[in-house]
Tab-separated table of C-alpha atoms in Angstrom:
chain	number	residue	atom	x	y	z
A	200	UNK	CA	7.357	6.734	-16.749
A	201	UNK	CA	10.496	6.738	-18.844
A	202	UNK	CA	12.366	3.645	-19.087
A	203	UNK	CA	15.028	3.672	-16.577
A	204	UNK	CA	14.222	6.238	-14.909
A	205	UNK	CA	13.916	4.832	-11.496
A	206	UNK	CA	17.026	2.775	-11.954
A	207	UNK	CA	19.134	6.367	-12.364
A	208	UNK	CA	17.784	8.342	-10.149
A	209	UNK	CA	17.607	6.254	-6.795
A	210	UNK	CA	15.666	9.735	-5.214
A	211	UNK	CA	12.892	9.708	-6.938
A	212	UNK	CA	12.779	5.754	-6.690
A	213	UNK	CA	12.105	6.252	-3.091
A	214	UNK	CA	9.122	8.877	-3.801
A	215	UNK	CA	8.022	6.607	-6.094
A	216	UNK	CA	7.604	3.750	-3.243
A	217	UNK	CA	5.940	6.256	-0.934
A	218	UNK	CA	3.485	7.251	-3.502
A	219	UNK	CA	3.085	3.588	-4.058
A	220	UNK	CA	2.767	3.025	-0.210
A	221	UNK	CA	-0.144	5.984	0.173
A	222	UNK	CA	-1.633	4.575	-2.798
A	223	UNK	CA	-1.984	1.122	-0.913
A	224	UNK	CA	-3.611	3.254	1.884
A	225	UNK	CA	-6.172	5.116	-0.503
A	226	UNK	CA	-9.692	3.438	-0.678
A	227	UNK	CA	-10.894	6.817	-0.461
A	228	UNK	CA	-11.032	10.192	-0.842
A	229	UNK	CA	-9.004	12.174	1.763
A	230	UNK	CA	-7.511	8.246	3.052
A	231	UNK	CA	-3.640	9.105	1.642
A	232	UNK	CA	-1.296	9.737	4.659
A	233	UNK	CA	-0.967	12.964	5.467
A	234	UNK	CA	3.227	12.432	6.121
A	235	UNK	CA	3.405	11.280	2.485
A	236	UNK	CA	1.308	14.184	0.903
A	237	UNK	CA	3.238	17.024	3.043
A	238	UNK	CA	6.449	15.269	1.489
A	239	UNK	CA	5.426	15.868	-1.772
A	240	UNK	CA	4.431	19.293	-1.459
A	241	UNK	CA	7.818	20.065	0.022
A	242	UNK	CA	9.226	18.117	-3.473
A	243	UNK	CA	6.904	20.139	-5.690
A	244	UNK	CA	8.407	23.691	-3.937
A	245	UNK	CA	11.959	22.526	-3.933
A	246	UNK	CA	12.227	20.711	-7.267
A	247	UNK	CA	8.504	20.591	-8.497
A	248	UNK	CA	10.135	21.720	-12.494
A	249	UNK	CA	12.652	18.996	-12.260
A	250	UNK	CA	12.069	16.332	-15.515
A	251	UNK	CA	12.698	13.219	-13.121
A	252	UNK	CA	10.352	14.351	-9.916
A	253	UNK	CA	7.248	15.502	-12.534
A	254	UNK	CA	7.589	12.120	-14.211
A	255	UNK	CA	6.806	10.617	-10.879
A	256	UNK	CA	4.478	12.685	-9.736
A	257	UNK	CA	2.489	12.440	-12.801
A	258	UNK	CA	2.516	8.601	-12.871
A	259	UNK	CA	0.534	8.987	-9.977
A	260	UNK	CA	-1.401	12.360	-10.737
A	261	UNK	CA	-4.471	10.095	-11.543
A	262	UNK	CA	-4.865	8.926	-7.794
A	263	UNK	CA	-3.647	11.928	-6.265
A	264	UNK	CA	-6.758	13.686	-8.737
A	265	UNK	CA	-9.374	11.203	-7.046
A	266	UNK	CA	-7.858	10.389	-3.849
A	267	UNK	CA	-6.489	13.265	-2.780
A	268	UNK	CA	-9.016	16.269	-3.719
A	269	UNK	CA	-7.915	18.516	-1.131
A	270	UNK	CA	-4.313	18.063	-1.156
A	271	UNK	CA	-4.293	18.808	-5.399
A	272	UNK	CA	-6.933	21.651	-4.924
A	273	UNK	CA	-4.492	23.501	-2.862
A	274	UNK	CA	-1.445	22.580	-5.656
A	275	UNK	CA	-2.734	23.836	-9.200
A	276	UNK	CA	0.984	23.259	-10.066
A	277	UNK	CA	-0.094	19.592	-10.805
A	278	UNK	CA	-1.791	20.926	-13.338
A	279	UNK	CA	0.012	23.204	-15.298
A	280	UNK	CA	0.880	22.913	-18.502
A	281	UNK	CA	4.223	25.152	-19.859
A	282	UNK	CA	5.769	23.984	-23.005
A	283	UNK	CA	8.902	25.419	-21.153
A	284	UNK	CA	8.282	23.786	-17.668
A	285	UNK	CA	8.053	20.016	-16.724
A	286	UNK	CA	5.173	19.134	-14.729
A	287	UNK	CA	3.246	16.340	-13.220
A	288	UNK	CA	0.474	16.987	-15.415
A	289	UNK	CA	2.901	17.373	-18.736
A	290	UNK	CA	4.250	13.967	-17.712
A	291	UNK	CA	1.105	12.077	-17.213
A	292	UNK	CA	0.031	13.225	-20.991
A	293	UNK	CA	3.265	12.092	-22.617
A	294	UNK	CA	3.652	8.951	-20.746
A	295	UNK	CA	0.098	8.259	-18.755
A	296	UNK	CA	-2.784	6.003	-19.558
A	297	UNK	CA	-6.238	7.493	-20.476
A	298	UNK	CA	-7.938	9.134	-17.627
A	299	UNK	CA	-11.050	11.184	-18.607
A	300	UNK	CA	-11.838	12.977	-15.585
A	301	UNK	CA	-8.113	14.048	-15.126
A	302	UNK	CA	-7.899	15.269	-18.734
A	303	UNK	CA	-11.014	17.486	-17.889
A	304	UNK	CA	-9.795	18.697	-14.655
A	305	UNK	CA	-6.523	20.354	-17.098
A	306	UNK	CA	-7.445	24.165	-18.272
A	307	UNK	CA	-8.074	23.796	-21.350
A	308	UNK	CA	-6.169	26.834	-23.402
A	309	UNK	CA	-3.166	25.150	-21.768
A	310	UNK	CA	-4.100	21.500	-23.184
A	311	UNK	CA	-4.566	22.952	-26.343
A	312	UNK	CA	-1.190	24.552	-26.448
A	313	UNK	CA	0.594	21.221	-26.824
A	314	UNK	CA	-1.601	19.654	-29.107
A	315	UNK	CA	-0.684	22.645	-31.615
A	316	UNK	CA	3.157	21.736	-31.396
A	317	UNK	CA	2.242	18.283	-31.559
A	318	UNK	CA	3.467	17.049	-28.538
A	319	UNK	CA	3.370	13.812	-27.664
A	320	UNK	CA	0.423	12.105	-26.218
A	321	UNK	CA	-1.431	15.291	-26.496
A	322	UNK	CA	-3.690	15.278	-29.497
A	323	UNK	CA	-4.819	11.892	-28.923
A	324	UNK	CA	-6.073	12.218	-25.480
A	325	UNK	CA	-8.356	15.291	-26.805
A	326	UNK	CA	-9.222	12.845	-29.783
A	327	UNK	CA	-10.091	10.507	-27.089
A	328	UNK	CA	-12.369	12.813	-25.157
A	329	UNK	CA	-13.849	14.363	-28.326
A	330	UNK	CA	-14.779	11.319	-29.172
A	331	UNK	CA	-15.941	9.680	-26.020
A	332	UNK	CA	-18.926	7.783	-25.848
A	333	UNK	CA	-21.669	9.937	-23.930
A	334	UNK	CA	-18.668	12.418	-22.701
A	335	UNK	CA	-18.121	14.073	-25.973
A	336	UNK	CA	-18.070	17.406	-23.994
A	337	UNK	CA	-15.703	16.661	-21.831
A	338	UNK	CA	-13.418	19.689	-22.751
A	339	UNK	CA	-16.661	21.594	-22.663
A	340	UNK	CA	-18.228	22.066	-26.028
A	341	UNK	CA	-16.293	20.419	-28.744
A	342	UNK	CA	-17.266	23.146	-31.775
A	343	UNK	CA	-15.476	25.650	-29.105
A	344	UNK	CA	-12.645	23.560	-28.383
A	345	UNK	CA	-12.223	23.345	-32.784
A	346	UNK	CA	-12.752	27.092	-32.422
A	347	UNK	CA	-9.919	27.747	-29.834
A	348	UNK	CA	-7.598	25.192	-31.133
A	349	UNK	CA	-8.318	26.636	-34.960
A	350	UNK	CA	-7.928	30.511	-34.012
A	351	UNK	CA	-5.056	30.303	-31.758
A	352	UNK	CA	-1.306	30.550	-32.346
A	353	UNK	CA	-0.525	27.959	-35.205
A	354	UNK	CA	-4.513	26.840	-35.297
A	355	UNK	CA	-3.913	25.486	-39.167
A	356	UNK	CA	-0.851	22.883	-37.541
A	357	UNK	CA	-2.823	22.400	-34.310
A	358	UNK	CA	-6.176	21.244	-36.399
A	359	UNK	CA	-4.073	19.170	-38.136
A	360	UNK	CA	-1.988	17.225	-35.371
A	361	UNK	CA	-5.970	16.642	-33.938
A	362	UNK	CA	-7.455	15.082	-37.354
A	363	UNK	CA	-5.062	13.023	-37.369
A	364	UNK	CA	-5.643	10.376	-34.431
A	365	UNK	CA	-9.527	11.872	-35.021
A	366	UNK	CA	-9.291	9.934	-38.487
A	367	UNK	CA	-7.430	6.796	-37.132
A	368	UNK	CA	-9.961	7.012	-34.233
A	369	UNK	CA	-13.209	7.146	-36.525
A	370	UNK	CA	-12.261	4.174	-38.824
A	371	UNK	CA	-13.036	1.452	-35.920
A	372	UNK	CA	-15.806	3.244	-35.088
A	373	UNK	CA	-18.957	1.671	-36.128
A	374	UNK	CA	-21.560	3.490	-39.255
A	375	UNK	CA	-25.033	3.116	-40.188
A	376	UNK	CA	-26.817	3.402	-43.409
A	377	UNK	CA	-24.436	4.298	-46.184
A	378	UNK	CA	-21.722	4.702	-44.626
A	379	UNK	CA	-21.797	1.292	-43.104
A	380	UNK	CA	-21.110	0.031	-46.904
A	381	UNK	CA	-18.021	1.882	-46.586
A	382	UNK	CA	-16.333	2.935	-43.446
A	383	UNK	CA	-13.463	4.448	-45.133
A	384	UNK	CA	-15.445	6.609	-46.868
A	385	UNK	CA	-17.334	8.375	-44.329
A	386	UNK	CA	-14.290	9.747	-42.223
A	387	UNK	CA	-13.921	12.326	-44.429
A	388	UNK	CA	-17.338	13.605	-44.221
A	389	UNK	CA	-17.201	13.368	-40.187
A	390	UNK	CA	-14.019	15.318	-40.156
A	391	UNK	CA	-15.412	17.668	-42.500
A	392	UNK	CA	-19.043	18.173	-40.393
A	393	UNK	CA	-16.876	19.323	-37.546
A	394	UNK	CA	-15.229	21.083	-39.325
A	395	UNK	CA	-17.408	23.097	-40.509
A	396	UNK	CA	-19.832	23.507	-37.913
A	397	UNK	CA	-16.714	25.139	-35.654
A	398	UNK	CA	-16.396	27.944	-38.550
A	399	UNK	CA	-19.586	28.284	-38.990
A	400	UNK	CA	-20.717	29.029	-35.402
């Protein structure tokens, strides 16, 4: 979350320690107290586009996702994903740690929408999943996500605020044959494979 933010906003302090309490309650699926979870839907209708309350929500949108299925099912606002709008989800991008499964669960012509303005956190989360080790389709197929990103509104900025952590990303990544002389040198030639293979198809 922010810095300071609990410390100025004594409110969402308290939701924070109630989320912290159900979270302290949730060893499984369906196990957060109901009391806790009707308060926050009440929070999401009242003030659910407020900066401070989708900061807190979405510091805790990763164990509401596993530990809560029903309760986040029946709020897709979680989720969203409005330049224009704060939400939970929004939050939990800018200021959240990695969390595969949650990125996936986020539609994904709305993920893609900050990633072309560059906000923060964005673009390297969908780096991350592209990239993922046995999960490289996480956002579904990754020459269509290249196509959406590359044929949307502002494609040419959007590919480029994703090669960038992409490039950063593929340097520690280890190489065989030549490249392996030359790690460096074979970034290039990865970014340019995928590239290609996303205008080509």
């Amino acid at each position: 979350m922010p810095a300071g933010l609990l410390d100025t906003h004594p409110a969402v302090r308290a939701l924070d320690c109630l989320l912290d309490y159900a979270a302290g309650h949730a060893t499984k699926d369906g196990a957060m107290p109901d009391d806790v979870l009707r308060l926050v839907a009440d929070i999401l209708t009242a003030r659910g586009s407020d900066e401070a309350v989708a900061a807190v929500i979405g510091a805790h949108l990763p164990l509401l996702h596993r530990r809560a299925t029903a309760f986040t099912a029946a709020h897709p606002e979680l989720y969203a994903l409005d330049p224009q709008r704060p939400s939970p989800a929004a939050a939990w991008l800018h200021w959240g740690g990695p969390d595969p499964l949650l990125l996936a669960a986020l539609d994904r012509s709305q993920l893609l929408a900050p990633v072309r303005v560059n906000a923060y956190g964005a673009a390297g989360r969908v780096a991350f999943a592209l990239l993922l080790d046995g999960q490289h389709d996480l956002l579904g197929d990754p020459v269509d996500v290249w196509r959406e990103l590359a044929v949307g509104p502002d494609g040419t900025d959007g590919v480029s605020h994703l090669l960038a952590p992409l490039v950063v990303s593929s340097r520690g990544r280890p190489r065989t044959g030549d490249a392996a002389q030359n790690p460096a040198a074979g970034v290039p030639e990865d970014v340019a494979r995928t590239v290609d293979g996303s205008a080509s198809s």
